[in-house]
Amino acid sequence: MKSIFYWMMLIPFLVFSQNQSDNNEEYLIVGSTIFSAKSDKIKEFSEGMKNHNEQFHAEGAMGVRIFTIMNGQNAYDYMAVIGPMPWSAFDEASPTQEAHDEDWTNNVIPYLESEEEVTFWRFHNKLSHFPSNFEMSKLRVSVWDIARGKYEDMISKLEMVTGVLKEKSPETPFAIYTNEFSSTNSGQDLSVVYFFDDFAWLGKDQKLKEKFEEVHGAGSFNSFTQDWMNITNGASQELWVYNQNLSGIGPQVTTSTED
């Protein structure tokens, strides 16, 4: 297993709120990586991952949720998301390292076909919106490649569109993340995540243009989309479904955001 994710999984269990203040608290990150199970060892992989997460990743900052990816080149692989946590969590020693190492090595690694690289994502509290006490179910994840030198422009445009969503669609949870170690090769700079319950949501017209122009004026949406095309180099989208059987923590999201 890649050493950095291995190390990340060993940080002690701490509890952090996603309700941050700009001056007094560290911003929060999450870590993500993709696992593929051997095609003839899916049962063993599932049992090993389930037991491992229940024992070592069932609470706090080191809680892990597993999602099944439903489309694209990673279809039917597993996305593990750990956190949230501040960077300072890496400075803490783990009292469970030996037991964790042994369990992962003996009961999970033998059934892995592959593991993709770890990505650390910074959570942008003020650009995100979590209604009180919603539950994870299904996620639409868009990962954008941002043009070089366009970070501030990106933030400015995100402030516009997330403001519209908070005002006009307050029932819809969404989150904004940026890659802490972005690469011009990977094209994974910005992640926009929508949370929803029913697949029917995907087929509904969210009327974003109408809502956007109610807030910013007639013609503003076309101007926004043109600017966004100049800021970005493209995107990829995936549908994730929360896999409660393999997760260490449940679907309940009790954190809040600064709306």
PDB file of C-alpha atoms in Angstrom:
ATOM      1  CA  MET A   1       0.000   0.000   0.000  1.00  0.00           C
ATOM      2  CA  LYS A   2       1.276   3.467  -0.768  1.00  0.00           C
ATOM      3  CA  SER A   3       3.060   4.804   2.285  1.00  0.00           C
ATOM      4  CA  ILE A   4       1.405   8.227   2.541  1.00  0.00           C
ATOM      5  CA  PHE A   5      -2.136   6.849   2.725  1.00  0.00           C
ATOM      6  CA  TYR A   6      -0.917   4.161   5.091  1.00  0.00           C
ATOM      7  CA  TRP A   7       0.480   6.859   7.373  1.00  0.00           C
ATOM      8  CA  MET A   8      -2.678   8.926   7.056  1.00  0.00           C
ATOM      9  CA  MET A   9      -4.802   5.997   8.196  1.00  0.00           C
ATOM     10  CA  LEU A  10      -2.783   5.750  11.409  1.00  0.00           C
ATOM     11  CA  ILE A  11      -3.440   9.219  12.825  1.00  0.00           C
ATOM     12  CA  PRO A  12      -5.355   8.957  16.123  1.00  0.00           C
ATOM     13  CA  PHE A  13      -9.082   9.492  16.170  1.00  0.00           C
ATOM     14  CA  LEU A  14      -9.851  13.148  16.790  1.00  0.00           C
ATOM     15  CA  VAL A  15     -13.099  15.063  16.419  1.00  0.00           C
ATOM     16  CA  PHE A  16     -13.218  18.286  14.406  1.00  0.00           C
ATOM     17  CA  SER A  17     -16.096  20.486  13.322  1.00  0.00           C
ATOM     18  CA  GLN A  18     -16.341  21.733   9.765  1.00  0.00           C
ATOM     19  CA  ASN A  19     -17.605  25.045  11.142  1.00  0.00           C
ATOM     20  CA  GLN A  20     -14.338  26.961  10.898  1.00  0.00           C
ATOM     21  CA  SER A  21     -13.414  30.528  11.663  1.00  0.00           C
ATOM     22  CA  ASP A  22     -10.881  32.173   9.406  1.00  0.00           C
ATOM     23  CA  ASN A  23      -8.542  33.485  12.073  1.00  0.00           C
ATOM     24  CA  ASN A  24      -8.526  31.029  14.955  1.00  0.00           C
ATOM     25  CA  GLU A  25      -8.766  27.565  13.449  1.00  0.00           C
ATOM     26  CA  GLU A  26      -6.926  25.618  10.801  1.00  0.00           C
ATOM     27  CA  TYR A  27      -8.755  24.856   7.624  1.00  0.00           C
ATOM     28  CA  LEU A  28      -9.752  21.248   7.131  1.00  0.00           C
ATOM     29  CA  ILE A  29      -8.803  18.645   4.567  1.00  0.00           C
ATOM     30  CA  VAL A  30     -10.026  15.240   3.481  1.00  0.00           C
ATOM     31  CA  GLY A  31      -8.002  12.478   1.870  1.00  0.00           C
ATOM     32  CA  SER A  32      -9.294  10.277  -0.924  1.00  0.00           C
ATOM     33  CA  THR A  33      -8.013   7.248  -2.787  1.00  0.00           C
ATOM     34  CA  ILE A  34      -9.461   4.609  -5.114  1.00  0.00           C
ATOM     35  CA  PHE A  35      -9.266   0.875  -4.459  1.00  0.00           C
ATOM     36  CA  SER A  36      -9.915  -1.951  -6.905  1.00  0.00           C
ATOM     37  CA  ALA A  37     -10.643  -5.432  -5.592  1.00  0.00           C
ATOM     38  CA  LYS A  38      -9.395  -8.564  -7.322  1.00  0.00           C
ATOM     39  CA  SER A  39     -12.280  -9.887  -9.400  1.00  0.00           C
ATOM     40  CA  ASP A  40     -12.142 -13.322  -7.771  1.00  0.00           C
ATOM     41  CA  LYS A  41     -11.654 -11.953  -4.241  1.00  0.00           C
ATOM     42  CA  ILE A  42     -14.458  -9.406  -3.905  1.00  0.00           C
ATOM     43  CA  LYS A  43     -16.061 -11.242  -0.978  1.00  0.00           C
ATOM     44  CA  GLU A  44     -12.766 -11.445   0.916  1.00  0.00           C
ATOM     45  CA  PHE A  45     -11.958  -7.808   0.128  1.00  0.00           C
ATOM     46  CA  SER A  46     -15.369  -6.657   1.342  1.00  0.00           C
ATOM     47  CA  GLU A  47     -15.096  -8.595   4.588  1.00  0.00           C
ATOM     48  CA  GLY A  48     -11.563  -7.353   5.226  1.00  0.00           C
ATOM     49  CA  MET A  49     -12.368  -3.708   4.468  1.00  0.00           C
ATOM     50  CA  LYS A  50     -15.576  -3.784   6.507  1.00  0.00           C
ATOM     51  CA  ASN A  51     -13.897  -5.256   9.580  1.00  0.00           C
ATOM     52  CA  HIS A  52     -10.873  -2.968   9.266  1.00  0.00           C
ATOM     53  CA  ASN A  53     -12.930   0.208   9.067  1.00  0.00           C
ATOM     54  CA  GLU A  54     -15.244  -0.845  11.885  1.00  0.00           C
ATOM     55  CA  GLN A  55     -12.247  -1.482  14.124  1.00  0.00           C
ATOM     56  CA  PHE A  56      -9.944   1.406  13.212  1.00  0.00           C
ATOM     57  CA  HIS A  57     -11.951   4.052  11.333  1.00  0.00           C
ATOM     58  CA  ALA A  58     -15.357   4.223  12.973  1.00  0.00           C
ATOM     59  CA  GLU A  59     -15.234   7.683  14.554  1.00  0.00           C
ATOM     60  CA  GLY A  60     -13.653  11.109  14.589  1.00  0.00           C
ATOM     61  CA  ALA A  61     -11.205  12.611  12.138  1.00  0.00           C
ATOM     62  CA  MET A  62      -9.986   9.199  11.029  1.00  0.00           C
ATOM     63  CA  GLY A  63     -13.477   7.987  10.236  1.00  0.00           C
ATOM     64  CA  VAL A  64     -13.721   6.487   6.760  1.00  0.00           C
ATOM     65  CA  ARG A  65     -16.612   6.394   4.335  1.00  0.00           C
ATOM     66  CA  ILE A  66     -16.503   4.101   1.316  1.00  0.00           C
ATOM     67  CA  PHE A  67     -18.311   4.961  -1.909  1.00  0.00           C
ATOM     68  CA  THR A  68     -18.930   2.776  -4.944  1.00  0.00           C
ATOM     69  CA  ILE A  69     -18.152   4.618  -8.191  1.00  0.00           C
ATOM     70  CA  MET A  70     -20.938   4.052 -10.704  1.00  0.00           C
ATOM     71  CA  ASN A  71     -19.587   5.376 -14.014  1.00  0.00           C
ATOM     72  CA  GLY A  72     -16.518   6.257 -16.051  1.00  0.00           C
ATOM     73  CA  GLN A  73     -13.118   4.614 -16.110  1.00  0.00           C
ATOM     74  CA  ASN A  74     -13.334   3.890 -12.370  1.00  0.00           C
ATOM     75  CA  ALA A  75     -16.785   2.281 -12.491  1.00  0.00           C
ATOM     76  CA  TYR A  76     -17.372  -0.246  -9.682  1.00  0.00           C
ATOM     77  CA  ASP A  77     -14.138   0.634  -7.943  1.00  0.00           C
ATOM     78  CA  TYR A  78     -14.251   1.939  -4.376  1.00  0.00           C
ATOM     79  CA  MET A  79     -13.495   5.490  -3.265  1.00  0.00           C
ATOM     80  CA  ALA A  80     -12.283   5.809   0.324  1.00  0.00           C
ATOM     81  CA  VAL A  81     -12.693   9.243   1.920  1.00  0.00           C
ATOM     82  CA  ILE A  82     -11.077   9.950   5.275  1.00  0.00           C
ATOM     83  CA  GLY A  83     -11.459  13.032   7.452  1.00  0.00           C
ATOM     84  CA  PRO A  84     -12.072  15.902   7.838  1.00  0.00           C
ATOM     85  CA  MET A  85      -8.955  16.886   9.757  1.00  0.00           C
ATOM     86  CA  PRO A  86      -6.499  19.779  10.044  1.00  0.00           C
ATOM     87  CA  TRP A  87      -2.949  19.292   8.820  1.00  0.00           C
ATOM     88  CA  SER A  88      -1.751  19.370  12.430  1.00  0.00           C
ATOM     89  CA  ALA A  89      -3.359  15.959  12.937  1.00  0.00           C
ATOM     90  CA  PHE A  90      -0.349  14.480  11.167  1.00  0.00           C
ATOM     91  CA  ASP A  91       1.837  15.587  14.066  1.00  0.00           C
ATOM     92  CA  GLU A  92       0.063  13.252  16.477  1.00  0.00           C
ATOM     93  CA  ALA A  93       1.380   9.772  17.262  1.00  0.00           C
ATOM     94  CA  SER A  94      -0.899   6.767  16.833  1.00  0.00           C
ATOM     95  CA  PRO A  95      -1.408   4.340  19.723  1.00  0.00           C
ATOM     96  CA  THR A  96      -2.925   1.735  17.383  1.00  0.00           C
ATOM     97  CA  GLN A  97      -0.273   1.646  14.680  1.00  0.00           C
ATOM     98  CA  GLU A  98       0.934  -1.911  15.146  1.00  0.00           C
ATOM     99  CA  ALA A  99      -2.538  -3.439  15.255  1.00  0.00           C
ATOM    100  CA  HIS A 100      -3.665  -1.323  12.312  1.00  0.00           C
ATOM    101  CA  ASP A 101      -0.634  -2.315  10.230  1.00  0.00           C
ATOM    102  CA  GLU A 102      -1.092  -5.989  10.921  1.00  0.00           C
ATOM    103  CA  ASP A 103      -4.798  -6.012  10.135  1.00  0.00           C
ATOM    104  CA  TRP A 104      -4.418  -4.040   6.898  1.00  0.00           C
ATOM    105  CA  THR A 105      -1.503  -6.157   5.709  1.00  0.00           C
ATOM    106  CA  ASN A 106      -3.147  -9.489   6.465  1.00  0.00           C
ATOM    107  CA  ASN A 107      -6.811  -8.854   5.756  1.00  0.00           C
ATOM    108  CA  VAL A 108      -7.061  -6.185   3.040  1.00  0.00           C
ATOM    109  CA  ILE A 109      -3.893  -5.926   0.945  1.00  0.00           C
ATOM    110  CA  PRO A 110      -4.004  -9.559  -0.309  1.00  0.00           C
ATOM    111  CA  TYR A 111      -7.339  -8.852  -2.014  1.00  0.00           C
ATOM    112  CA  LEU A 112      -6.451  -5.517  -3.662  1.00  0.00           C
ATOM    113  CA  GLU A 113      -6.013  -5.392  -7.420  1.00  0.00           C
ATOM    114  CA  SER A 114      -4.773  -1.802  -7.340  1.00  0.00           C
ATOM    115  CA  GLU A 115      -4.755   1.428  -5.372  1.00  0.00           C
ATOM    116  CA  GLU A 116      -4.658   4.851  -6.996  1.00  0.00           C
ATOM    117  CA  GLU A 117      -2.731   7.836  -5.676  1.00  0.00           C
ATOM    118  CA  VAL A 118      -3.899   9.730  -2.616  1.00  0.00           C
ATOM    119  CA  THR A 119      -5.354  13.209  -3.087  1.00  0.00           C
ATOM    120  CA  PHE A 120      -5.668  15.759  -0.282  1.00  0.00           C
ATOM    121  CA  TRP A 121      -8.554  18.180  -0.712  1.00  0.00           C
ATOM    122  CA  ARG A 122      -9.023  21.463   1.154  1.00  0.00           C
ATOM    123  CA  PHE A 123     -12.601  22.030   2.281  1.00  0.00           C
ATOM    124  CA  HIS A 124     -13.918  25.546   1.563  1.00  0.00           C
ATOM    125  CA  ASN A 125     -16.440  26.147   4.301  1.00  0.00           C
ATOM    126  CA  LYS A 126     -17.820  29.495   3.136  1.00  0.00           C
ATOM    127  CA  LEU A 127     -18.319  28.261  -0.424  1.00  0.00           C
ATOM    128  CA  SER A 128     -20.162  25.121   0.713  1.00  0.00           C
ATOM    129  CA  HIS A 129     -23.626  24.454   2.088  1.00  0.00           C
ATOM    130  CA  PHE A 130     -24.667  21.653   4.435  1.00  0.00           C
ATOM    131  CA  PRO A 131     -28.264  21.732   5.701  1.00  0.00           C
ATOM    132  CA  SER A 132     -28.637  20.570   9.279  1.00  0.00           C
ATOM    133  CA  ASN A 133     -28.195  16.845   9.868  1.00  0.00           C
ATOM    134  CA  PHE A 134     -28.498  15.467   6.349  1.00  0.00           C
ATOM    135  CA  GLU A 135     -27.365  11.960   5.415  1.00  0.00           C
ATOM    136  CA  MET A 136     -24.902  10.797   2.785  1.00  0.00           C
ATOM    137  CA  SER A 137     -26.526   8.797   0.020  1.00  0.00           C
ATOM    138  CA  LYS A 138     -25.464   9.668  -3.522  1.00  0.00           C
ATOM    139  CA  LEU A 139     -22.890  12.176  -4.768  1.00  0.00           C
ATOM    140  CA  ARG A 140     -22.314  13.850  -8.113  1.00  0.00           C
ATOM    141  CA  VAL A 141     -18.631  14.738  -8.163  1.00  0.00           C
ATOM    142  CA  SER A 142     -17.208  17.121 -10.766  1.00  0.00           C
ATOM    143  CA  VAL A 143     -13.431  17.552 -10.883  1.00  0.00           C
ATOM    144  CA  TRP A 144     -12.201  20.598 -12.805  1.00  0.00           C
ATOM    145  CA  ASP A 145      -8.858  21.398 -14.373  1.00  0.00           C
ATOM    146  CA  ILE A 146      -8.168  25.083 -13.671  1.00  0.00           C
ATOM    147  CA  ALA A 147      -5.999  27.097 -16.050  1.00  0.00           C
ATOM    148  CA  ARG A 148      -2.683  28.339 -14.686  1.00  0.00           C
ATOM    149  CA  GLY A 149      -2.884  31.729 -12.987  1.00  0.00           C
ATOM    150  CA  LYS A 150      -6.681  31.613 -12.720  1.00  0.00           C
ATOM    151  CA  TYR A 151      -7.137  30.607  -9.067  1.00  0.00           C
ATOM    152  CA  GLU A 152      -8.455  33.983  -7.871  1.00  0.00           C
ATOM    153  CA  ASP A 153     -10.791  34.213 -10.860  1.00  0.00           C
ATOM    154  CA  MET A 154     -12.057  30.724 -10.023  1.00  0.00           C
ATOM    155  CA  ILE A 155     -12.812  31.704  -6.417  1.00  0.00           C
ATOM    156  CA  SER A 156     -14.631  34.844  -7.571  1.00  0.00           C
ATOM    157  CA  LYS A 157     -16.871  32.863  -9.919  1.00  0.00           C
ATOM    158  CA  LEU A 158     -17.501  30.188  -7.304  1.00  0.00           C
ATOM    159  CA  GLU A 159     -18.655  32.873  -4.883  1.00  0.00           C
ATOM    160  CA  MET A 160     -21.221  33.967  -7.462  1.00  0.00           C
ATOM    161  CA  VAL A 161     -22.675  30.547  -8.221  1.00  0.00           C
ATOM    162  CA  THR A 162     -22.580  29.164  -4.681  1.00  0.00           C
ATOM    163  CA  GLY A 163     -24.342  32.295  -3.466  1.00  0.00           C
ATOM    164  CA  VAL A 164     -27.128  31.564  -5.936  1.00  0.00           C
ATOM    165  CA  LEU A 165     -27.404  27.944  -4.809  1.00  0.00           C
ATOM    166  CA  LYS A 166     -27.562  28.899  -1.138  1.00  0.00           C
ATOM    167  CA  GLU A 167     -30.309  31.434  -1.789  1.00  0.00           C
ATOM    168  CA  LYS A 168     -32.365  29.633  -4.427  1.00  0.00           C
ATOM    169  CA  SER A 169     -31.757  25.929  -3.638  1.00  0.00           C
ATOM    170  CA  PRO A 170     -31.111  25.792   0.125  1.00  0.00           C
ATOM    171  CA  GLU A 171     -32.412  22.213   0.301  1.00  0.00           C
ATOM    172  CA  THR A 172     -29.486  20.932  -1.807  1.00  0.00           C
ATOM    173  CA  PRO A 173     -26.218  20.185   0.024  1.00  0.00           C
ATOM    174  CA  PHE A 174     -23.002  20.877  -1.864  1.00  0.00           C
ATOM    175  CA  ALA A 175     -19.316  21.222  -1.055  1.00  0.00           C
ATOM    176  CA  ILE A 176     -16.307  22.882  -2.666  1.00  0.00           C
ATOM    177  CA  TYR A 177     -12.793  21.443  -2.377  1.00  0.00           C
ATOM    178  CA  THR A 178      -9.446  22.399  -3.918  1.00  0.00           C
ATOM    179  CA  ASN A 179      -6.478  20.103  -4.376  1.00  0.00           C
ATOM    180  CA  GLU A 180      -3.743  20.857  -1.852  1.00  0.00           C
ATOM    181  CA  PHE A 181      -1.050  19.486  -4.197  1.00  0.00           C
ATOM    182  CA  SER A 182      -2.407  20.113  -7.663  1.00  0.00           C
ATOM    183  CA  SER A 183      -0.448  19.066 -10.725  1.00  0.00           C
ATOM    184  CA  THR A 184      -0.578  20.329 -14.285  1.00  0.00           C
ATOM    185  CA  ASN A 185      -0.461  16.681 -15.342  1.00  0.00           C
ATOM    186  CA  SER A 186      -3.417  15.434 -13.294  1.00  0.00           C
ATOM    187  CA  GLY A 187      -5.898  18.221 -14.026  1.00  0.00           C
ATOM    188  CA  GLN A 188      -7.510  17.691 -10.612  1.00  0.00           C
ATOM    189  CA  ASP A 189      -7.623  21.186  -9.157  1.00  0.00           C
ATOM    190  CA  LEU A 190     -11.213  21.781  -8.040  1.00  0.00           C
ATOM    191  CA  SER A 191     -13.902  19.389  -6.851  1.00  0.00           C
ATOM    192  CA  VAL A 192     -17.582  20.371  -6.748  1.00  0.00           C
ATOM    193  CA  VAL A 193     -19.767  17.834  -4.942  1.00  0.00           C
ATOM    194  CA  TYR A 194     -23.568  17.694  -4.895  1.00  0.00           C
ATOM    195  CA  PHE A 195     -25.294  15.410  -2.385  1.00  0.00           C
ATOM    196  CA  PHE A 196     -28.716  13.941  -3.206  1.00  0.00           C
ATOM    197  CA  ASP A 197     -31.009  11.098  -2.163  1.00  0.00           C
ATOM    198  CA  ASP A 198     -32.805   9.823  -5.263  1.00  0.00           C
ATOM    199  CA  PHE A 199     -31.500   9.113  -8.747  1.00  0.00           C
ATOM    200  CA  ALA A 200     -34.512  11.023 -10.076  1.00  0.00           C
ATOM    201  CA  TRP A 201     -32.735  14.214  -8.966  1.00  0.00           C
ATOM    202  CA  LEU A 202     -30.284  13.733 -11.839  1.00  0.00           C
ATOM    203  CA  GLY A 203     -33.098  13.943 -14.372  1.00  0.00           C
ATOM    204  CA  LYS A 204     -34.621  17.150 -13.032  1.00  0.00           C
ATOM    205  CA  ASP A 205     -33.943  20.547 -14.537  1.00  0.00           C
ATOM    206  CA  GLN A 206     -32.361  22.490 -11.678  1.00  0.00           C
ATOM    207  CA  LYS A 207     -33.060  25.757 -13.563  1.00  0.00           C
ATOM    208  CA  LEU A 208     -29.644  27.126 -12.678  1.00  0.00           C
ATOM    209  CA  LYS A 209     -29.718  29.747 -15.440  1.00  0.00           C
ATOM    210  CA  GLU A 210     -33.046  31.161 -14.285  1.00  0.00           C
ATOM    211  CA  LYS A 211     -31.969  31.209 -10.649  1.00  0.00           C
ATOM    212  CA  PHE A 212     -28.608  32.755 -11.497  1.00  0.00           C
ATOM    213  CA  GLU A 213     -30.194  35.596 -13.450  1.00  0.00           C
ATOM    214  CA  GLU A 214     -32.750  36.237 -10.706  1.00  0.00           C
ATOM    215  CA  VAL A 215     -29.790  37.078  -8.475  1.00  0.00           C
ATOM    216  CA  HIS A 216     -27.271  38.614 -10.894  1.00  0.00           C
ATOM    217  CA  GLY A 217     -29.461  40.051 -13.639  1.00  0.00           C
ATOM    218  CA  ALA A 218     -30.525  39.271 -17.191  1.00  0.00           C
ATOM    219  CA  GLY A 219     -27.748  37.923 -19.393  1.00  0.00           C
ATOM    220  CA  SER A 220     -25.436  37.290 -16.451  1.00  0.00           C
ATOM    221  CA  PHE A 221     -25.446  33.514 -16.811  1.00  0.00           C
ATOM    222  CA  ASN A 222     -24.116  33.526 -20.367  1.00  0.00           C
ATOM    223  CA  SER A 223     -21.371  35.908 -19.291  1.00  0.00           C
ATOM    224  CA  PHE A 224     -20.579  33.663 -16.331  1.00  0.00           C
ATOM    225  CA  THR A 225     -20.328  30.518 -18.458  1.00  0.00           C
ATOM    226  CA  GLN A 226     -18.030  32.233 -20.955  1.00  0.00           C
ATOM    227  CA  ASP A 227     -15.760  33.405 -18.145  1.00  0.00           C
ATOM    228  CA  TRP A 228     -15.810  29.909 -16.614  1.00  0.00           C
ATOM    229  CA  MET A 229     -14.752  28.378 -19.930  1.00  0.00           C
ATOM    230  CA  ASN A 230     -11.781  30.754 -19.994  1.00  0.00           C
ATOM    231  CA  ILE A 231     -10.832  29.796 -16.433  1.00  0.00           C
ATOM    232  CA  THR A 232     -11.043  26.023 -16.891  1.00  0.00           C
ATOM    233  CA  ASN A 233      -9.518  23.440 -19.220  1.00  0.00           C
ATOM    234  CA  GLY A 234     -12.296  20.880 -18.805  1.00  0.00           C
ATOM    235  CA  ALA A 235     -13.772  18.530 -16.229  1.00  0.00           C
ATOM    236  CA  SER A 236     -14.742  14.949 -15.454  1.00  0.00           C
ATOM    237  CA  GLN A 237     -17.806  13.759 -13.552  1.00  0.00           C
ATOM    238  CA  GLU A 238     -18.510  10.685 -11.468  1.00  0.00           C
ATOM    239  CA  LEU A 239     -21.493   9.344  -9.569  1.00  0.00           C
ATOM    240  CA  TRP A 240     -20.680   7.882  -6.150  1.00  0.00           C
ATOM    241  CA  VAL A 241     -23.021   5.852  -3.946  1.00  0.00           C
ATOM    242  CA  TYR A 242     -22.375   5.579  -0.220  1.00  0.00           C
ATOM    243  CA  ASN A 243     -21.494   1.996   0.733  1.00  0.00           C
ATOM    244  CA  GLN A 244     -22.594   1.606   4.328  1.00  0.00           C
ATOM    245  CA  ASN A 245     -21.520  -2.019   4.527  1.00  0.00           C
ATOM    246  CA  LEU A 246     -17.845  -1.156   3.976  1.00  0.00           C
ATOM    247  CA  SER A 247     -17.741   2.200   5.772  1.00  0.00           C
ATOM    248  CA  GLY A 248     -16.446   2.846   9.245  1.00  0.00           C
ATOM    249  CA  ILE A 249     -18.784   5.776   9.912  1.00  0.00           C
ATOM    250  CA  GLY A 250     -22.451   6.131   9.084  1.00  0.00           C
ATOM    251  CA  PRO A 251     -24.260   8.387   6.615  1.00  0.00           C
ATOM    252  CA  GLN A 252     -25.204  11.096   9.114  1.00  0.00           C
ATOM    253  CA  VAL A 253     -23.536  14.472   8.530  1.00  0.00           C
ATOM    254  CA  THR A 254     -23.801  16.583  11.663  1.00  0.00           C
ATOM    255  CA  THR A 255     -21.351  19.319  10.705  1.00  0.00           C
ATOM    256  CA  SER A 256     -22.379  22.788   9.592  1.00  0.00           C
ATOM    257  CA  THR A 257     -21.186  25.426   7.159  1.00  0.00           C
ATOM    258  CA  GLU A 258     -21.017  29.216   7.255  1.00  0.00           C
ATOM    259  CA  ASP A 259     -23.817  30.350   4.963  1.00  0.00           C
TER     260      ASP A 259
END
